């Protein structure tokens, strides 16, 4: 008996979005047909062809009931559309990387009304010049394509964006997102064999830009001197060694931000919950903006190990404020997870062109 229940529960988890939309549409159609039929009977009573005018209280009460049911069905269908809506899959990865999100994406799309995709494959070695990966044009192209499909979607549904790209690209594309209501971000599981069956989705609403400032954390001075300031954003289990990450980047001191610094404690499972990511998406942008403003006159070097949705929300919130984040900022992309070696990545035209300053002693 347990196996059939488990199979039914898994089927419902995978297909509940499609089932809910179909049920809501059927409920509206059925109540609309009933309303039309009862309305015809009431009109027939009020305008008889022959005989006296006669009004049936029972028919009037049934018509009122079906009108109320029709209104409730319309409200419910609108709620279903807001909960499901359209899923936008945005992918910008190297053509040699496997797409680990194919199976989780298929499961997530079954829970929604429709799927739209913006995909680009980048050959990172051919985009590397003088030790810097330049994706400025590709990020602008993806941002424009995403804006077009989002603005062209229907207005009565929710918009959910699932990014799959390096964190610097997510930061830049997030800064160019269109201003729409009900925008959500979906963090797809990072395991190639995970379809998310029976697991709650990690999805959160795009936060509104914070109006107040944040306290500036204390900086750590490195053993080597440098003119630039570093920033480590550590939000995954993979740690960042500042000596390895900032090698050759002329960084003398650095700041570090993580979940604990922003008041979020990790839970027992992998990654973050939806509520935790929503909290981080609200509290991280003010902290990063405070560090950027504190380093006025000096270039900022940022390395990160963070969820792609958090990077996209960070870019969105920074773009809505008065912080010119990309000007004078270098973004480091990890090209070797084992050694921790990073390379500068340009994703915005305001970023400096010359990144490397020579190897440190």
GROMACS .gro file of C-alpha atoms in nm:
model
  361
    1UNK     CA    1   0.000   0.000   0.000
    2UNK     CA    2   0.295   0.227   0.064
    3UNK     CA    3   0.434   0.197  -0.289
    4UNK     CA    4   0.115   0.316  -0.466
    5UNK     CA    5   0.085   0.607  -0.224
    6UNK     CA    6   0.447   0.699  -0.286
    7UNK     CA    7   0.395   0.681  -0.663
    8UNK     CA    8   0.084   0.897  -0.644
    9UNK     CA    9   0.262   1.151  -0.422
   10UNK     CA   10   0.556   1.167  -0.661
   11UNK     CA   11   0.327   1.209  -0.961
   12UNK     CA   12   0.137   1.487  -0.784
   13UNK     CA   13   0.461   1.661  -0.688
   14UNK     CA   14   0.586   1.653  -1.046
   15UNK     CA   15   0.263   1.740  -1.228
   16UNK     CA   16   0.070   1.946  -0.976
   17UNK     CA   17   0.124   2.270  -1.169
   18UNK     CA   18  -0.027   2.129  -1.489
   19UNK     CA   19  -0.311   1.961  -1.299
   20UNK     CA   20  -0.395   2.276  -1.102
   21UNK     CA   21  -0.402   2.493  -1.414
   22UNK     CA   22  -0.622   2.245  -1.601
   23UNK     CA   23  -0.855   2.208  -1.303
   24UNK     CA   24  -0.885   2.583  -1.256
   25UNK     CA   25  -0.963   2.635  -1.626
   26UNK     CA   26  -1.222   2.356  -1.617
   27UNK     CA   27  -1.384   2.505  -1.306
   28UNK     CA   28  -1.420   2.843  -1.479
   29UNK     CA   29  -1.558   2.685  -1.795
   30UNK     CA   30  -1.806   2.466  -1.604
   31UNK     CA   31  -1.939   2.746  -1.384
   32UNK     CA   32  -1.960   2.978  -1.686
   33UNK     CA   33  -2.166   2.721  -1.876
   34UNK     CA   34  -2.394   2.671  -1.575
   35UNK     CA   35  -2.436   3.045  -1.534
   36UNK     CA   36  -2.529   3.085  -1.901
   37UNK     CA   37  -2.783   2.803  -1.882
   38UNK     CA   38  -2.952   2.936  -1.568
   39UNK     CA   39  -2.949   3.290  -1.702
   40UNK     CA   40  -3.131   3.168  -2.013
   41UNK     CA   41  -3.399   3.007  -1.795
   42UNK     CA   42  -3.446   3.322  -1.588
   43UNK     CA   43  -3.470   3.537  -1.903
   44UNK     CA   44  -3.726   3.292  -2.040
   45UNK     CA   45  -3.933   3.337  -1.722
   46UNK     CA   46  -3.912   3.716  -1.748
   47UNK     CA   47  -3.982   3.730  -2.124
   48UNK     CA   48  -4.224   3.446  -2.204
   49UNK     CA   49  -4.336   3.394  -2.562
   50UNK     CA   50  -4.690   3.316  -2.453
   51UNK     CA   51  -4.865   3.335  -2.120
   52UNK     CA   52  -4.807   3.558  -1.819
   53UNK     CA   53  -4.464   3.657  -1.685
   54UNK     CA   54  -4.359   3.416  -1.410
   55UNK     CA   55  -4.037   3.424  -1.208
   56UNK     CA   56  -3.907   3.112  -1.032
   57UNK     CA   57  -3.732   3.188  -0.700
   58UNK     CA   58  -3.546   2.858  -0.723
   59UNK     CA   59  -3.396   2.950  -1.059
   60UNK     CA   60  -3.294   3.294  -0.930
   61UNK     CA   61  -3.125   3.140  -0.626
   62UNK     CA   62  -2.943   2.886  -0.845
   63UNK     CA   63  -2.830   3.167  -1.077
   64UNK     CA   64  -2.696   3.366  -0.781
   65UNK     CA   65  -2.514   3.057  -0.656
   66UNK     CA   66  -2.353   2.987  -0.992
   67UNK     CA   67  -2.250   3.353  -1.024
   68UNK     CA   68  -2.080   3.328  -0.685
   69UNK     CA   69  -1.917   3.000  -0.790
   70UNK     CA   70  -1.797   3.162  -1.114
   71UNK     CA   71  -1.645   3.452  -0.921
   72UNK     CA   72  -1.472   3.211  -0.683
   73UNK     CA   73  -1.341   3.003  -0.976
   74UNK     CA   74  -1.199   3.314  -1.144
   75UNK     CA   75  -1.027   3.421  -0.823
   76UNK     CA   76  -0.887   3.071  -0.772
   77UNK     CA   77  -0.761   3.053  -1.132
   78UNK     CA   78  -0.588   3.387  -1.088
   79UNK     CA   79  -0.423   3.256  -0.771
   80UNK     CA   80  -0.310   2.941  -0.951
   81UNK     CA   81  -0.164   3.147  -1.235
   82UNK     CA   82   0.023   3.362  -0.982
   83UNK     CA   83   0.167   3.054  -0.808
   84UNK     CA   84   0.265   2.871  -1.127
   85UNK     CA   85   0.318   3.123  -1.406
   86UNK     CA   86   0.608   3.108  -1.650
   87UNK     CA   87   0.952   2.964  -1.581
   88UNK     CA   88   1.241   3.141  -1.756
   89UNK     CA   89   1.556   2.931  -1.781
   90UNK     CA   90   1.865   3.143  -1.844
   91UNK     CA   91   2.184   2.955  -1.928
   92UNK     CA   92   2.526   3.098  -2.009
   93UNK     CA   93   2.797   2.837  -1.961
   94UNK     CA   94   3.110   2.713  -2.133
   95UNK     CA   95   3.046   2.469  -2.416
   96UNK     CA   96   3.270   2.215  -2.243
   97UNK     CA   97   3.064   2.218  -1.921
   98UNK     CA   98   2.781   1.968  -1.869
   99UNK     CA   99   2.442   2.114  -1.792
  100UNK     CA  100   2.361   1.957  -1.456
  101UNK     CA  101   2.025   2.131  -1.439
  102UNK     CA  102   1.853   1.946  -1.726
  103UNK     CA  103   1.663   1.699  -1.508
  104UNK     CA  104   1.575   1.949  -1.228
  105UNK     CA  105   1.461   2.196  -1.497
  106UNK     CA  106   1.229   1.937  -1.649
  107UNK     CA  107   1.076   1.873  -1.307
  108UNK     CA  108   1.038   2.245  -1.233
  109UNK     CA  109   0.875   2.315  -1.571
  110UNK     CA  110   0.605   2.053  -1.502
  111UNK     CA  111   0.498   2.257  -1.201
  112UNK     CA  112   0.436   2.567  -1.409
  113UNK     CA  113   0.219   2.683  -1.694
  114UNK     CA  114   0.496   2.728  -1.950
  115UNK     CA  115   0.872   2.735  -2.000
  116UNK     CA  116   1.078   2.997  -2.182
  117UNK     CA  117   1.452   2.964  -2.226
  118UNK     CA  118   1.742   3.193  -2.311
  119UNK     CA  119   2.053   2.983  -2.368
  120UNK     CA  120   2.401   3.071  -2.487
  121UNK     CA  121   2.713   2.857  -2.504
  122UNK     CA  122   3.040   3.041  -2.452
  123UNK     CA  123   3.386   2.918  -2.547
  124UNK     CA  124   3.569   3.072  -2.252
  125UNK     CA  125   3.924   3.015  -2.388
  126UNK     CA  126   3.844   3.214  -2.704
  127UNK     CA  127   3.696   3.492  -2.489
  128UNK     CA  128   4.013   3.514  -2.278
  129UNK     CA  129   4.244   3.803  -2.355
  130UNK     CA  130   4.550   3.895  -2.151
  131UNK     CA  131   4.443   3.668  -1.868
  132UNK     CA  132   4.088   3.809  -1.850
  133UNK     CA  133   3.766   3.636  -1.955
  134UNK     CA  134   3.561   3.893  -2.145
  135UNK     CA  135   3.186   3.816  -2.157
  136UNK     CA  136   3.060   4.173  -2.178
  137UNK     CA  137   2.890   4.129  -2.514
  138UNK     CA  138   2.742   3.789  -2.431
  139UNK     CA  139   2.599   3.913  -2.099
  140UNK     CA  140   2.442   4.212  -2.276
  141UNK     CA  141   2.293   3.980  -2.538
  142UNK     CA  142   2.147   3.744  -2.277
  143UNK     CA  143   2.010   4.034  -2.071
  144UNK     CA  144   1.838   4.184  -2.378
  145UNK     CA  145   1.691   3.848  -2.480
  146UNK     CA  146   1.565   3.782  -2.127
  147UNK     CA  147   1.407   4.127  -2.108
  148UNK     CA  148   1.227   4.063  -2.438
  149UNK     CA  149   1.077   3.728  -2.335
  150UNK     CA  150   0.975   3.854  -1.989
  151UNK     CA  151   0.809   4.168  -2.126
  152UNK     CA  152   0.639   3.960  -2.394
  153UNK     CA  153   0.485   3.718  -2.144
  154UNK     CA  154   0.127   3.748  -2.019
  155UNK     CA  155   0.069   3.993  -1.734
  156UNK     CA  156  -0.159   3.782  -1.514
  157UNK     CA  157   0.102   3.522  -1.418
  158UNK     CA  158   0.412   3.508  -1.203
  159UNK     CA  159   0.763   3.524  -1.349
  160UNK     CA  160   1.023   3.279  -1.218
  161UNK     CA  161   1.383   3.299  -1.338
  162UNK     CA  162   1.617   3.001  -1.300
  163UNK     CA  163   1.976   3.108  -1.378
  164UNK     CA  164   2.260   2.876  -1.476
  165UNK     CA  165   2.581   3.070  -1.527
  166UNK     CA  166   2.897   3.184  -1.349
  167UNK     CA  167   2.826   3.419  -1.062
  168UNK     CA  168   2.978   3.730  -1.232
  169UNK     CA  169   2.746   3.681  -1.530
  170UNK     CA  170   2.447   3.635  -1.296
  171UNK     CA  171   2.545   3.959  -1.123
  172UNK     CA  172   2.556   4.155  -1.449
  173UNK     CA  173   2.239   4.003  -1.598
  174UNK     CA  174   2.057   4.058  -1.269
  175UNK     CA  175   2.143   4.427  -1.290
  176UNK     CA  176   1.962   4.443  -1.627
  177UNK     CA  177   1.643   4.260  -1.528
  178UNK     CA  178   1.320   4.435  -1.627
  179UNK     CA  179   1.101   4.589  -1.358
  180UNK     CA  180   0.800   4.358  -1.329
  181UNK     CA  181   0.574   4.249  -1.046
  182UNK     CA  182   0.581   3.900  -0.897
  183UNK     CA  183   0.939   3.828  -1.006
  184UNK     CA  184   1.084   3.520  -0.836
  185UNK     CA  185   1.418   3.341  -0.851
  186UNK     CA  186   1.449   2.961  -0.853
  187UNK     CA  187   1.770   2.792  -0.738
  188UNK     CA  188   1.791   2.464  -0.926
  189UNK     CA  189   1.958   2.168  -0.754
  190UNK     CA  190   2.324   2.141  -0.843
  191UNK     CA  191   2.331   1.762  -0.875
  192UNK     CA  192   2.292   1.607  -1.221
  193UNK     CA  193   2.086   1.311  -1.091
  194UNK     CA  194   1.841   1.517  -0.885
  195UNK     CA  195   1.496   1.586  -1.021
  196UNK     CA  196   1.375   1.746  -0.700
  197UNK     CA  197   1.111   1.475  -0.646
  198UNK     CA  198   0.944   1.528  -0.311
  199UNK     CA  199   1.178   1.814  -0.221
  200UNK     CA  200   1.054   2.169  -0.169
  201UNK     CA  201   1.166   2.414  -0.432
  202UNK     CA  202   1.417   2.678  -0.333
  203UNK     CA  203   1.241   2.984  -0.473
  204UNK     CA  204   1.209   3.336  -0.336
  205UNK     CA  205   1.069   3.670  -0.440
  206UNK     CA  206   1.306   3.935  -0.573
  207UNK     CA  207   1.362   4.174  -0.280
  208UNK     CA  208   1.301   4.545  -0.290
  209UNK     CA  209   1.619   4.757  -0.266
  210UNK     CA  210   1.701   4.850   0.092
  211UNK     CA  211   1.672   5.217   0.183
  212UNK     CA  212   1.907   5.217   0.482
  213UNK     CA  213   2.279   5.155   0.494
  214UNK     CA  214   2.463   4.864   0.652
  215UNK     CA  215   2.740   4.851   0.908
  216UNK     CA  216   3.087   4.818   0.757
  217UNK     CA  217   3.260   4.494   0.863
  218UNK     CA  218   3.621   4.496   0.974
  219UNK     CA  219   3.886   4.438   0.709
  220UNK     CA  220   4.165   4.183   0.724
  221UNK     CA  221   4.516   4.292   0.624
  222UNK     CA  222   4.717   4.050   0.412
  223UNK     CA  223   5.084   3.976   0.447
  224UNK     CA  224   5.148   4.142   0.112
  225UNK     CA  225   5.086   4.506   0.038
  226UNK     CA  226   4.858   4.618  -0.240
  227UNK     CA  227   4.660   4.913  -0.368
  228UNK     CA  228   4.335   4.727  -0.419
  229UNK     CA  229   4.076   4.605  -0.171
  230UNK     CA  230   3.941   4.251  -0.179
  231UNK     CA  231   3.597   4.113  -0.098
  232UNK     CA  232   3.520   3.746  -0.038
  233UNK     CA  233   3.156   3.637  -0.062
  234UNK     CA  234   3.149   3.287   0.085
  235UNK     CA  235   2.800   3.136   0.079
  236UNK     CA  236   2.863   2.774  -0.020
  237UNK     CA  237   3.051   2.487   0.133
  238UNK     CA  238   3.350   2.558  -0.090
  239UNK     CA  239   3.586   2.786   0.100
  240UNK     CA  240   3.792   3.064  -0.057
  241UNK     CA  241   4.158   3.097   0.034
  242UNK     CA  242   4.247   3.467   0.006
  243UNK     CA  243   4.614   3.397  -0.073
  244UNK     CA  244   4.514   3.179  -0.369
  245UNK     CA  245   4.218   3.384  -0.487
  246UNK     CA  246   4.388   3.724  -0.474
  247UNK     CA  247   4.721   3.608  -0.613
  248UNK     CA  248   4.845   3.861  -0.866
  249UNK     CA  249   4.557   4.104  -0.805
  250UNK     CA  250   4.746   4.362  -0.593
  251UNK     CA  251   4.512   4.321  -0.294
  252UNK     CA  252   4.645   4.447   0.039
  253UNK     CA  253   4.338   4.410   0.259
  254UNK     CA  254   4.005   4.235   0.217
  255UNK     CA  255   3.658   4.204   0.362
  256UNK     CA  256   3.466   3.880   0.398
  257UNK     CA  257   3.090   3.828   0.404
  258UNK     CA  258   2.907   3.504   0.467
  259UNK     CA  259   2.580   3.374   0.611
  260UNK     CA  260   2.691   3.418   0.973
  261UNK     CA  261   2.789   3.781   0.916
  262UNK     CA  262   2.439   3.848   0.778
  263UNK     CA  263   2.257   3.668   1.059
  264UNK     CA  264   2.167   3.347   0.873
  265UNK     CA  265   2.255   3.009   1.023
  266UNK     CA  266   2.297   2.711   0.795
  267UNK     CA  267   2.052   2.426   0.831
  268UNK     CA  268   2.132   2.056   0.832
  269UNK     CA  269   2.060   1.996   0.462
  270UNK     CA  270   2.261   2.106   0.159
  271UNK     CA  271   2.235   2.464   0.041
  272UNK     CA  272   1.984   2.716   0.174
  273UNK     CA  273   1.610   2.714   0.220
  274UNK     CA  274   1.385   2.959   0.039
  275UNK     CA  275   1.345   3.171   0.353
  276UNK     CA  276   1.721   3.183   0.411
  277UNK     CA  277   1.795   3.290   0.054
  278UNK     CA  278   1.523   3.555   0.077
  279UNK     CA  279   1.689   3.692   0.392
  280UNK     CA  280   2.035   3.690   0.234
  281UNK     CA  281   1.900   3.860  -0.080
  282UNK     CA  282   1.771   4.146   0.137
  283UNK     CA  283   2.073   4.186   0.366
  284UNK     CA  284   2.365   4.124   0.129
  285UNK     CA  285   2.324   4.421  -0.114
  286UNK     CA  286   2.345   4.693   0.157
  287UNK     CA  287   2.657   4.530   0.301
  288UNK     CA  288   2.826   4.508  -0.040
  289UNK     CA  289   2.727   4.866  -0.123
  290UNK     CA  290   2.876   4.986   0.208
  291UNK     CA  291   3.206   4.816   0.127
  292UNK     CA  292   3.208   4.961  -0.224
  293UNK     CA  293   3.146   5.312  -0.091
  294UNK     CA  294   3.418   5.267   0.173
  295UNK     CA  295   3.673   5.185  -0.099
  296UNK     CA  296   3.611   5.500  -0.303
  297UNK     CA  297   3.928   5.583  -0.494
  298UNK     CA  298   4.055   5.225  -0.480
  299UNK     CA  299   3.964   4.935  -0.704
  300UNK     CA  300   3.764   4.648  -0.556
  301UNK     CA  301   3.841   4.281  -0.630
  302UNK     CA  302   3.551   4.045  -0.560
  303UNK     CA  303   3.562   3.666  -0.544
  304UNK     CA  304   3.255   3.463  -0.458
  305UNK     CA  305   3.122   3.115  -0.393
  306UNK     CA  306   2.750   3.177  -0.386
  307UNK     CA  307   2.418   3.056  -0.532
  308UNK     CA  308   2.344   3.195  -0.876
  309UNK     CA  309   2.007   3.330  -0.765
  310UNK     CA  310   2.173   3.524  -0.483
  311UNK     CA  311   2.421   3.677  -0.730
  312UNK     CA  312   2.133   3.776  -0.960
  313UNK     CA  313   1.940   3.935  -0.671
  314UNK     CA  314   2.256   4.117  -0.563
  315UNK     CA  315   2.302   4.265  -0.910
  316UNK     CA  316   1.936   4.371  -0.926
  317UNK     CA  317   1.943   4.548  -0.588
  318UNK     CA  318   2.275   4.720  -0.652
  319UNK     CA  319   2.150   4.852  -0.986
  320UNK     CA  320   1.839   5.003  -0.825
  321UNK     CA  321   2.044   5.211  -0.580
  322UNK     CA  322   2.299   5.486  -0.624
  323UNK     CA  323   2.600   5.254  -0.603
  324UNK     CA  324   2.805   5.240  -0.925
  325UNK     CA  325   2.925   4.895  -0.838
  326UNK     CA  326   3.084   4.778  -1.164
  327UNK     CA  327   3.302   5.089  -1.210
  328UNK     CA  328   3.646   5.008  -1.069
  329UNK     CA  329   3.543   4.653  -0.970
  330UNK     CA  330   3.714   4.330  -1.075
  331UNK     CA  331   3.515   4.005  -1.054
  332UNK     CA  332   3.700   3.676  -1.017
  333UNK     CA  333   3.571   3.349  -1.162
  334UNK     CA  334   3.705   3.020  -1.024
  335UNK     CA  335   3.844   2.814  -1.311
  336UNK     CA  336   3.978   2.528  -1.097
  337UNK     CA  337   3.777   2.424  -0.793
  338UNK     CA  338   4.052   2.193  -0.665
  339UNK     CA  339   4.330   2.451  -0.655
  340UNK     CA  340   4.102   2.753  -0.610
  341UNK     CA  341   4.268   2.936  -0.900
  342UNK     CA  342   4.062   3.230  -1.023
  343UNK     CA  343   4.066   3.448  -1.331
  344UNK     CA  344   3.920   3.797  -1.376
  345UNK     CA  345   3.594   3.804  -1.570
  346UNK     CA  346   3.452   4.113  -1.737
  347UNK     CA  347   3.074   4.108  -1.762
  348UNK     CA  348   2.993   4.481  -1.766
  349UNK     CA  349   3.138   4.759  -1.985
  350UNK     CA  350   3.206   4.978  -1.680
  351UNK     CA  351   3.460   4.731  -1.541
  352UNK     CA  352   3.833   4.801  -1.581
  353UNK     CA  353   4.003   4.638  -1.877
  354UNK     CA  354   4.345   4.584  -1.721
  355UNK     CA  355   4.303   4.342  -1.432
  356UNK     CA  356   4.632   4.172  -1.360
  357UNK     CA  357   4.915   4.372  -1.205
  358UNK     CA  358   5.178   4.100  -1.191
  359UNK     CA  359   5.240   3.811  -0.958
  360UNK     CA  360   5.281   3.882  -0.587
  361UNK     CA  361   5.597   3.790  -0.413
   0.00000   0.00000   0.00000
